[in-house]
């Protein structure tokens, strides 16, 4: 028993209760992914998972686009509405009758059509809202498709594809895949227990952020973008400390990565 661990348990329990009471599906899924990611990083399987994930996305996209199969999943305009009770929301999501989910699909379809029109250079920053309505597919329209609040595509990956074309999306995906794969290496090379926990915390934070970026375009906001870039900076610093420790030949896990210290050796005094 220690007051430190008691405080951690209390804070962690409070956060779990807070997440539960938000009734936010994305938060639940992100926490589940973070739990799974912890064991994936521990077992050095992140590269296998990333390759499988990329192949899965490519195959799913191909399946939906060939023969325009995605049109079979268009919602019913009359029954796709807002659900206030969480149990009803989950059921409606599974049936494709939740307005929040299907409005996202409506914009994702429009974003895909826009990427076909401007695959290389995109439409430029902030231009999704200006142009997407003319590229939308009416069969995916919902009650809120007029978008009076002028909100975005609700997927950062598709936002990059629309604004910067395939080069922009490929650059961000390359950075993301490299960060997660190299982050796993940094974790297993780190000897100091405190730093090792910090690296794992950063990696799990990035997993949660990427999970949210699939269905939101929030990385350019303070509440998510700051955590994203700070996490990258911490990971870079931990990697730098590991490299300095390796070059200096230090084996002490408390080593701060600086120059080797000179210790007085016992011997004959002059």
PDB file of C-alpha atoms in Angstrom:
ATOM      1  CA  UNK A   1       0.000   0.000   0.000  1.00  0.00           C
ATOM      2  CA  UNK A   2       1.222   3.508  -0.842  1.00  0.00           C
ATOM      3  CA  UNK A   3      -0.548   6.840  -1.168  1.00  0.00           C
ATOM      4  CA  UNK A   4       1.020   7.280  -4.613  1.00  0.00           C
ATOM      5  CA  UNK A   5      -0.558   4.146  -6.049  1.00  0.00           C
ATOM      6  CA  UNK A   6      -3.823   4.838  -4.249  1.00  0.00           C
ATOM      7  CA  UNK A   7      -3.914   8.256  -5.912  1.00  0.00           C
ATOM      8  CA  UNK A   8      -3.216   6.702  -9.325  1.00  0.00           C
ATOM      9  CA  UNK A   9      -6.021   4.160  -8.866  1.00  0.00           C
ATOM     10  CA  UNK A  10      -8.487   6.862  -7.788  1.00  0.00           C
ATOM     11  CA  UNK A  11      -7.612   9.162 -10.703  1.00  0.00           C
ATOM     12  CA  UNK A  12      -7.709   6.296 -13.195  1.00  0.00           C
ATOM     13  CA  UNK A  13     -11.083   5.142 -11.898  1.00  0.00           C
ATOM     14  CA  UNK A  14     -12.435   8.688 -12.061  1.00  0.00           C
ATOM     15  CA  UNK A  15     -11.273   9.012 -15.678  1.00  0.00           C
ATOM     16  CA  UNK A  16     -12.922   5.711 -16.641  1.00  0.00           C
ATOM     17  CA  UNK A  17     -16.201   6.868 -15.096  1.00  0.00           C
ATOM     18  CA  UNK A  18     -15.909  10.180 -16.948  1.00  0.00           C
ATOM     19  CA  UNK A  19     -15.310   8.403 -20.265  1.00  0.00           C
ATOM     20  CA  UNK A  20     -18.261   6.079 -19.649  1.00  0.00           C
ATOM     21  CA  UNK A  21     -20.631   8.945 -18.865  1.00  0.00           C
ATOM     22  CA  UNK A  22     -19.729  10.770 -22.069  1.00  0.00           C
ATOM     23  CA  UNK A  23     -21.487   7.986 -24.015  1.00  0.00           C
ATOM     24  CA  UNK A  24     -18.932   8.549 -26.778  1.00  0.00           C
ATOM     25  CA  UNK A  25     -18.460   5.517 -28.980  1.00  0.00           C
ATOM     26  CA  UNK A  26     -15.120   6.735 -30.302  1.00  0.00           C
ATOM     27  CA  UNK A  27     -13.716   7.022 -26.768  1.00  0.00           C
ATOM     28  CA  UNK A  28     -14.750   3.444 -25.954  1.00  0.00           C
ATOM     29  CA  UNK A  29     -13.180   2.091 -29.140  1.00  0.00           C
ATOM     30  CA  UNK A  30     -10.001   4.140 -28.645  1.00  0.00           C
ATOM     31  CA  UNK A  31      -9.514   2.829 -25.103  1.00  0.00           C
ATOM     32  CA  UNK A  32     -10.013  -0.728 -26.336  1.00  0.00           C
ATOM     33  CA  UNK A  33      -7.446  -0.163 -29.093  1.00  0.00           C
ATOM     34  CA  UNK A  34      -4.990   1.299 -26.582  1.00  0.00           C
ATOM     35  CA  UNK A  35      -5.322  -1.790 -24.380  1.00  0.00           C
ATOM     36  CA  UNK A  36      -4.666  -4.071 -27.333  1.00  0.00           C
ATOM     37  CA  UNK A  37      -1.813  -1.862 -28.548  1.00  0.00           C
ATOM     38  CA  UNK A  38      -0.052  -2.219 -25.189  1.00  0.00           C
ATOM     39  CA  UNK A  39       0.362  -5.971 -25.714  1.00  0.00           C
ATOM     40  CA  UNK A  40       1.183  -5.491 -29.408  1.00  0.00           C
ATOM     41  CA  UNK A  41       4.095  -3.192 -28.527  1.00  0.00           C
ATOM     42  CA  UNK A  42       5.217  -5.547 -25.777  1.00  0.00           C
ATOM     43  CA  UNK A  43       5.301  -8.495 -28.195  1.00  0.00           C
ATOM     44  CA  UNK A  44       6.986  -6.513 -31.008  1.00  0.00           C
ATOM     45  CA  UNK A  45       4.068  -7.086 -33.379  1.00  0.00           C
ATOM     46  CA  UNK A  46       3.328  -3.531 -34.462  1.00  0.00           C
ATOM     47  CA  UNK A  47       4.826  -3.971 -37.943  1.00  0.00           C
ATOM     48  CA  UNK A  48       2.690  -7.036 -38.597  1.00  0.00           C
ATOM     49  CA  UNK A  49      -0.405  -5.210 -37.369  1.00  0.00           C
ATOM     50  CA  UNK A  50       0.355  -2.125 -39.484  1.00  0.00           C
ATOM     51  CA  UNK A  51       0.893  -4.156 -42.647  1.00  0.00           C
ATOM     52  CA  UNK A  52      -2.323  -6.082 -41.971  1.00  0.00           C
ATOM     53  CA  UNK A  53      -4.211  -2.848 -41.306  1.00  0.00           C
ATOM     54  CA  UNK A  54      -3.038  -1.215 -44.536  1.00  0.00           C
ATOM     55  CA  UNK A  55      -3.913  -4.309 -46.561  1.00  0.00           C
ATOM     56  CA  UNK A  56      -7.317  -4.469 -44.872  1.00  0.00           C
ATOM     57  CA  UNK A  57      -8.097  -0.839 -45.732  1.00  0.00           C
ATOM     58  CA  UNK A  58      -6.995  -1.323 -49.348  1.00  0.00           C
ATOM     59  CA  UNK A  59      -9.101  -4.465 -49.750  1.00  0.00           C
ATOM     60  CA  UNK A  60     -12.144  -2.855 -48.123  1.00  0.00           C
ATOM     61  CA  UNK A  61     -11.841   0.236 -50.323  1.00  0.00           C
ATOM     62  CA  UNK A  62     -11.488  -1.934 -53.418  1.00  0.00           C
ATOM     63  CA  UNK A  63     -14.518  -4.010 -52.464  1.00  0.00           C
ATOM     64  CA  UNK A  64     -16.669  -0.916 -51.915  1.00  0.00           C
ATOM     65  CA  UNK A  65     -15.591   0.907 -55.071  1.00  0.00           C
ATOM     66  CA  UNK A  66     -15.692  -1.953 -57.583  1.00  0.00           C
ATOM     67  CA  UNK A  67     -19.106  -1.888 -59.176  1.00  0.00           C
ATOM     68  CA  UNK A  68     -20.119   0.957 -56.823  1.00  0.00           C
ATOM     69  CA  UNK A  69     -21.012  -1.511 -54.074  1.00  0.00           C
ATOM     70  CA  UNK A  70     -20.943   1.330 -51.534  1.00  0.00           C
ATOM     71  CA  UNK A  71     -24.330   2.466 -52.888  1.00  0.00           C
ATOM     72  CA  UNK A  72     -25.875  -0.642 -51.312  1.00  0.00           C
ATOM     73  CA  UNK A  73     -25.111   0.833 -47.874  1.00  0.00           C
ATOM     74  CA  UNK A  74     -26.948   4.111 -48.393  1.00  0.00           C
ATOM     75  CA  UNK A  75     -29.153   5.014 -45.391  1.00  0.00           C
ATOM     76  CA  UNK A  76     -32.918   5.394 -45.307  1.00  0.00           C
ATOM     77  CA  UNK A  77     -33.481   9.144 -45.197  1.00  0.00           C
ATOM     78  CA  UNK A  78     -36.675   8.855 -43.113  1.00  0.00           C
ATOM     79  CA  UNK A  79     -35.322   6.526 -40.404  1.00  0.00           C
ATOM     80  CA  UNK A  80     -31.776   7.891 -40.071  1.00  0.00           C
ATOM     81  CA  UNK A  81     -32.261  10.228 -37.121  1.00  0.00           C
ATOM     82  CA  UNK A  82     -30.681  11.322 -33.849  1.00  0.00           C
ATOM     83  CA  UNK A  83     -30.813   8.839 -30.941  1.00  0.00           C
ATOM     84  CA  UNK A  84     -30.622  10.180 -27.396  1.00  0.00           C
ATOM     85  CA  UNK A  85     -30.440   6.870 -25.505  1.00  0.00           C
ATOM     86  CA  UNK A  86     -27.053   5.202 -25.698  1.00  0.00           C
ATOM     87  CA  UNK A  87     -28.410   1.686 -26.191  1.00  0.00           C
ATOM     88  CA  UNK A  88     -30.543   2.911 -29.084  1.00  0.00           C
ATOM     89  CA  UNK A  89     -27.540   4.746 -30.515  1.00  0.00           C
ATOM     90  CA  UNK A  90     -25.430   1.582 -30.608  1.00  0.00           C
ATOM     91  CA  UNK A  91     -28.240  -0.374 -32.247  1.00  0.00           C
ATOM     92  CA  UNK A  92     -28.854   2.386 -34.792  1.00  0.00           C
ATOM     93  CA  UNK A  93     -25.156   2.561 -35.612  1.00  0.00           C
ATOM     94  CA  UNK A  94     -25.082  -1.155 -36.382  1.00  0.00           C
ATOM     95  CA  UNK A  95     -28.123  -0.748 -38.654  1.00  0.00           C
ATOM     96  CA  UNK A  96     -26.803   2.370 -40.382  1.00  0.00           C
ATOM     97  CA  UNK A  97     -29.624   4.489 -38.974  1.00  0.00           C
ATOM     98  CA  UNK A  98     -27.646   6.868 -36.743  1.00  0.00           C
ATOM     99  CA  UNK A  99     -27.567  10.339 -38.270  1.00  0.00           C
ATOM    100  CA  UNK A 100     -24.113  11.196 -36.894  1.00  0.00           C
ATOM    101  CA  UNK A 101     -22.511   8.108 -38.421  1.00  0.00           C
ATOM    102  CA  UNK A 102     -24.303   8.262 -41.750  1.00  0.00           C
ATOM    103  CA  UNK A 103     -23.679  11.984 -42.173  1.00  0.00           C
ATOM    104  CA  UNK A 104     -20.001  11.153 -41.860  1.00  0.00           C
ATOM    105  CA  UNK A 105     -20.391   8.545 -44.594  1.00  0.00           C
ATOM    106  CA  UNK A 106     -22.161  11.155 -46.743  1.00  0.00           C
ATOM    107  CA  UNK A 107     -19.132  13.441 -46.456  1.00  0.00           C
ATOM    108  CA  UNK A 108     -16.631  10.607 -46.860  1.00  0.00           C
ATOM    109  CA  UNK A 109     -18.252   9.638 -50.149  1.00  0.00           C
ATOM    110  CA  UNK A 110     -18.068  13.274 -51.277  1.00  0.00           C
ATOM    111  CA  UNK A 111     -14.400  13.443 -50.235  1.00  0.00           C
ATOM    112  CA  UNK A 112     -13.652  10.316 -52.275  1.00  0.00           C
ATOM    113  CA  UNK A 113     -15.303  11.882 -55.326  1.00  0.00           C
ATOM    114  CA  UNK A 114     -13.298  15.081 -54.788  1.00  0.00           C
ATOM    115  CA  UNK A 115     -10.043  13.110 -54.648  1.00  0.00           C
ATOM    116  CA  UNK A 116     -10.831  11.660 -58.037  1.00  0.00           C
ATOM    117  CA  UNK A 117     -11.272  15.160 -59.465  1.00  0.00           C
ATOM    118  CA  UNK A 118      -8.008  16.525 -57.963  1.00  0.00           C
ATOM    119  CA  UNK A 119      -5.828  13.522 -57.081  1.00  0.00           C
ATOM    120  CA  UNK A 120      -2.422  15.249 -57.127  1.00  0.00           C
ATOM    121  CA  UNK A 121      -2.772  18.812 -55.879  1.00  0.00           C
ATOM    122  CA  UNK A 122      -6.091  18.598 -54.051  1.00  0.00           C
ATOM    123  CA  UNK A 123      -8.449  21.513 -53.494  1.00  0.00           C
ATOM    124  CA  UNK A 124      -6.210  23.421 -51.076  1.00  0.00           C
ATOM    125  CA  UNK A 125      -6.513  24.136 -47.342  1.00  0.00           C
ATOM    126  CA  UNK A 126      -9.985  24.831 -45.992  1.00  0.00           C
ATOM    127  CA  UNK A 127     -11.807  24.182 -49.256  1.00  0.00           C
ATOM    128  CA  UNK A 128     -13.703  20.995 -48.418  1.00  0.00           C
ATOM    129  CA  UNK A 129     -16.790  22.827 -47.159  1.00  0.00           C
ATOM    130  CA  UNK A 130     -16.752  25.127 -50.183  1.00  0.00           C
ATOM    131  CA  UNK A 131     -16.828  22.394 -52.824  1.00  0.00           C
ATOM    132  CA  UNK A 132     -18.012  19.095 -51.356  1.00  0.00           C
ATOM    133  CA  UNK A 133     -21.758  19.495 -51.881  1.00  0.00           C
ATOM    134  CA  UNK A 134     -21.377  19.313 -55.667  1.00  0.00           C
ATOM    135  CA  UNK A 135     -19.477  16.013 -55.295  1.00  0.00           C
ATOM    136  CA  UNK A 136     -21.893  14.394 -52.839  1.00  0.00           C
ATOM    137  CA  UNK A 137     -24.149  11.435 -53.594  1.00  0.00           C
ATOM    138  CA  UNK A 138     -27.793  12.201 -52.810  1.00  0.00           C
ATOM    139  CA  UNK A 139     -28.617   8.655 -51.743  1.00  0.00           C
ATOM    140  CA  UNK A 140     -26.408   9.191 -48.641  1.00  0.00           C
ATOM    141  CA  UNK A 141     -28.070  12.468 -47.700  1.00  0.00           C
ATOM    142  CA  UNK A 142     -29.383  12.906 -44.126  1.00  0.00           C
ATOM    143  CA  UNK A 143     -31.451  15.493 -42.276  1.00  0.00           C
ATOM    144  CA  UNK A 144     -28.338  17.523 -41.403  1.00  0.00           C
ATOM    145  CA  UNK A 145     -26.635  17.400 -44.789  1.00  0.00           C
ATOM    146  CA  UNK A 146     -27.210  21.115 -45.378  1.00  0.00           C
ATOM    147  CA  UNK A 147     -24.323  21.567 -42.927  1.00  0.00           C
ATOM    148  CA  UNK A 148     -25.361  24.971 -41.642  1.00  0.00           C
ATOM    149  CA  UNK A 149     -22.515  24.942 -39.089  1.00  0.00           C
ATOM    150  CA  UNK A 150     -19.953  24.492 -41.928  1.00  0.00           C
ATOM    151  CA  UNK A 151     -18.196  21.528 -40.285  1.00  0.00           C
ATOM    152  CA  UNK A 152     -15.574  19.452 -42.085  1.00  0.00           C
ATOM    153  CA  UNK A 153     -15.204  15.973 -43.518  1.00  0.00           C
ATOM    154  CA  UNK A 154     -14.780  14.298 -40.078  1.00  0.00           C
ATOM    155  CA  UNK A 155     -11.775  12.210 -41.081  1.00  0.00           C
ATOM    156  CA  UNK A 156      -8.294  13.711 -41.001  1.00  0.00           C
ATOM    157  CA  UNK A 157      -6.967  11.200 -43.495  1.00  0.00           C
ATOM    158  CA  UNK A 158      -9.664  12.091 -46.028  1.00  0.00           C
ATOM    159  CA  UNK A 159      -9.202  15.779 -45.226  1.00  0.00           C
ATOM    160  CA  UNK A 160      -5.551  15.503 -46.253  1.00  0.00           C
ATOM    161  CA  UNK A 161      -6.563  13.650 -49.400  1.00  0.00           C
ATOM    162  CA  UNK A 162      -9.020  16.422 -50.326  1.00  0.00           C
ATOM    163  CA  UNK A 163      -6.811  19.376 -49.430  1.00  0.00           C
ATOM    164  CA  UNK A 164      -3.340  18.106 -50.423  1.00  0.00           C
ATOM    165  CA  UNK A 165      -4.058  15.205 -52.753  1.00  0.00           C
ATOM    166  CA  UNK A 166      -2.392  11.804 -52.608  1.00  0.00           C
ATOM    167  CA  UNK A 167       1.112  13.238 -51.964  1.00  0.00           C
ATOM    168  CA  UNK A 168      -0.086  14.899 -48.743  1.00  0.00           C
ATOM    169  CA  UNK A 169      -1.892  11.787 -47.545  1.00  0.00           C
ATOM    170  CA  UNK A 170       1.035   9.512 -48.369  1.00  0.00           C
ATOM    171  CA  UNK A 171       3.465  11.778 -46.487  1.00  0.00           C
ATOM    172  CA  UNK A 172       1.305  11.766 -43.350  1.00  0.00           C
ATOM    173  CA  UNK A 173       0.699   8.017 -43.538  1.00  0.00           C
ATOM    174  CA  UNK A 174       4.440   7.409 -43.978  1.00  0.00           C
ATOM    175  CA  UNK A 175       5.192   9.557 -40.929  1.00  0.00           C
ATOM    176  CA  UNK A 176       2.522   7.787 -38.881  1.00  0.00           C
ATOM    177  CA  UNK A 177       3.631   4.271 -39.809  1.00  0.00           C
ATOM    178  CA  UNK A 178       7.280   5.125 -39.158  1.00  0.00           C
ATOM    179  CA  UNK A 179       6.504   6.732 -35.784  1.00  0.00           C
ATOM    180  CA  UNK A 180       4.648   3.674 -34.507  1.00  0.00           C
ATOM    181  CA  UNK A 181       7.168   1.169 -35.892  1.00  0.00           C
ATOM    182  CA  UNK A 182      10.232   3.096 -34.711  1.00  0.00           C
ATOM    183  CA  UNK A 183       8.511   3.913 -31.424  1.00  0.00           C
ATOM    184  CA  UNK A 184       8.305   0.202 -30.694  1.00  0.00           C
ATOM    185  CA  UNK A 185      12.086  -0.041 -31.212  1.00  0.00           C
ATOM    186  CA  UNK A 186      12.679   2.939 -28.918  1.00  0.00           C
ATOM    187  CA  UNK A 187      10.546   1.296 -26.235  1.00  0.00           C
ATOM    188  CA  UNK A 188      12.509  -1.937 -26.262  1.00  0.00           C
ATOM    189  CA  UNK A 189      15.883  -0.157 -26.378  1.00  0.00           C
ATOM    190  CA  UNK A 190      15.059   2.023 -23.379  1.00  0.00           C
ATOM    191  CA  UNK A 191      16.605   0.651 -20.190  1.00  0.00           C
ATOM    192  CA  UNK A 192      15.489   3.146 -17.564  1.00  0.00           C
ATOM    193  CA  UNK A 193      12.088   2.002 -16.153  1.00  0.00           C
ATOM    194  CA  UNK A 194      10.720   5.527 -15.864  1.00  0.00           C
ATOM    195  CA  UNK A 195      11.619   6.402 -19.429  1.00  0.00           C
ATOM    196  CA  UNK A 196      10.304   3.086 -20.652  1.00  0.00           C
ATOM    197  CA  UNK A 197       6.902   3.822 -19.121  1.00  0.00           C
ATOM    198  CA  UNK A 198       6.997   7.300 -20.660  1.00  0.00           C
ATOM    199  CA  UNK A 199       7.650   5.872 -24.131  1.00  0.00           C
ATOM    200  CA  UNK A 200       4.770   3.414 -23.766  1.00  0.00           C
ATOM    201  CA  UNK A 201       2.469   6.210 -22.578  1.00  0.00           C
ATOM    202  CA  UNK A 202       3.403   8.279 -25.622  1.00  0.00           C
ATOM    203  CA  UNK A 203       2.821   5.364 -27.999  1.00  0.00           C
ATOM    204  CA  UNK A 204      -0.607   4.610 -26.512  1.00  0.00           C
ATOM    205  CA  UNK A 205      -1.513   8.311 -26.661  1.00  0.00           C
ATOM    206  CA  UNK A 206      -0.651   8.299 -30.365  1.00  0.00           C
ATOM    207  CA  UNK A 207      -2.764   5.178 -30.919  1.00  0.00           C
ATOM    208  CA  UNK A 208      -5.744   6.914 -29.295  1.00  0.00           C
ATOM    209  CA  UNK A 209      -5.172  10.045 -31.377  1.00  0.00           C
ATOM    210  CA  UNK A 210      -4.963   8.067 -34.622  1.00  0.00           C
ATOM    211  CA  UNK A 211      -8.166   6.242 -33.705  1.00  0.00           C
ATOM    212  CA  UNK A 212      -9.938   9.585 -33.352  1.00  0.00           C
ATOM    213  CA  UNK A 213      -8.450  10.897 -36.595  1.00  0.00           C
ATOM    214  CA  UNK A 214     -10.210   8.145 -38.528  1.00  0.00           C
ATOM    215  CA  UNK A 215     -13.611   9.680 -37.757  1.00  0.00           C
ATOM    216  CA  UNK A 216     -12.617  13.274 -36.915  1.00  0.00           C
ATOM    217  CA  UNK A 217     -10.376  15.968 -38.384  1.00  0.00           C
ATOM    218  CA  UNK A 218      -9.109  17.302 -35.060  1.00  0.00           C
ATOM    219  CA  UNK A 219      -5.325  17.289 -35.298  1.00  0.00           C
ATOM    220  CA  UNK A 220      -5.297  20.990 -36.194  1.00  0.00           C
ATOM    221  CA  UNK A 221      -7.114  21.907 -32.976  1.00  0.00           C
ATOM    222  CA  UNK A 222      -5.388  22.700 -29.682  1.00  0.00           C
ATOM    223  CA  UNK A 223      -7.124  19.930 -27.757  1.00  0.00           C
ATOM    224  CA  UNK A 224      -5.634  17.195 -29.956  1.00  0.00           C
ATOM    225  CA  UNK A 225      -2.910  18.698 -32.128  1.00  0.00           C
ATOM    226  CA  UNK A 226      -0.841  19.819 -29.151  1.00  0.00           C
ATOM    227  CA  UNK A 227      -0.847  16.307 -27.648  1.00  0.00           C
ATOM    228  CA  UNK A 228       0.070  14.830 -31.026  1.00  0.00           C
ATOM    229  CA  UNK A 229       3.138  16.993 -31.600  1.00  0.00           C
ATOM    230  CA  UNK A 230       4.254  16.891 -27.949  1.00  0.00           C
ATOM    231  CA  UNK A 231       4.080  13.082 -28.098  1.00  0.00           C
ATOM    232  CA  UNK A 232       6.282  13.079 -31.195  1.00  0.00           C
ATOM    233  CA  UNK A 233       8.754  15.403 -29.474  1.00  0.00           C
ATOM    234  CA  UNK A 234       8.956  13.177 -26.383  1.00  0.00           C
ATOM    235  CA  UNK A 235       9.538  10.110 -28.547  1.00  0.00           C
ATOM    236  CA  UNK A 236      12.337  11.873 -30.447  1.00  0.00           C
ATOM    237  CA  UNK A 237      13.959  12.950 -27.162  1.00  0.00           C
ATOM    238  CA  UNK A 238      13.825   9.430 -25.717  1.00  0.00           C
ATOM    239  CA  UNK A 239      15.421   8.059 -28.872  1.00  0.00           C
ATOM    240  CA  UNK A 240      18.131  10.708 -28.640  1.00  0.00           C
ATOM    241  CA  UNK A 241      18.892   9.790 -25.012  1.00  0.00           C
ATOM    242  CA  UNK A 242      19.135   6.109 -25.944  1.00  0.00           C
ATOM    243  CA  UNK A 243      21.604   6.883 -28.738  1.00  0.00           C
ATOM    244  CA  UNK A 244      23.767   9.047 -26.462  1.00  0.00           C
ATOM    245  CA  UNK A 245      23.809   6.323 -23.819  1.00  0.00           C
ATOM    246  CA  UNK A 246      24.820   3.732 -26.421  1.00  0.00           C
ATOM    247  CA  UNK A 247      27.659   5.914 -27.749  1.00  0.00           C
ATOM    248  CA  UNK A 248      29.001   6.671 -24.283  1.00  0.00           C
ATOM    249  CA  UNK A 249      28.901   3.010 -23.301  1.00  0.00           C
ATOM    250  CA  UNK A 250      26.752   3.660 -20.246  1.00  0.00           C
ATOM    251  CA  UNK A 251      24.959   0.699 -18.717  1.00  0.00           C
ATOM    252  CA  UNK A 252      23.510   2.439 -15.661  1.00  0.00           C
ATOM    253  CA  UNK A 253      19.713   2.680 -16.270  1.00  0.00           C
ATOM    254  CA  UNK A 254      19.718   6.009 -14.443  1.00  0.00           C
ATOM    255  CA  UNK A 255      22.140   7.480 -16.971  1.00  0.00           C
ATOM    256  CA  UNK A 256      20.873  10.707 -18.484  1.00  0.00           C
ATOM    257  CA  UNK A 257      22.662  10.213 -21.770  1.00  0.00           C
ATOM    258  CA  UNK A 258      25.412  12.738 -20.995  1.00  0.00           C
ATOM    259  CA  UNK A 259      29.161  12.373 -21.065  1.00  0.00           C
ATOM    260  CA  UNK A 260      30.735   9.589 -18.975  1.00  0.00           C
ATOM    261  CA  UNK A 261      31.677  10.726 -15.508  1.00  0.00           C
ATOM    262  CA  UNK A 262      35.213  10.371 -14.270  1.00  0.00           C
ATOM    263  CA  UNK A 263      35.475   8.516 -10.952  1.00  0.00           C
ATOM    264  CA  UNK A 264      38.522   8.635  -8.716  1.00  0.00           C
ATOM    265  CA  UNK A 265      40.379   5.336  -8.722  1.00  0.00           C
ATOM    266  CA  UNK A 266      42.095   3.987  -5.622  1.00  0.00           C
ATOM    267  CA  UNK A 267      45.837   3.845  -5.973  1.00  0.00           C
ATOM    268  CA  UNK A 268      49.199   5.085  -4.711  1.00  0.00           C
ATOM    269  CA  UNK A 269      49.145   8.747  -3.811  1.00  0.00           C
ATOM    270  CA  UNK A 270      52.091  10.767  -4.987  1.00  0.00           C
TER     271      UNK A 270
END
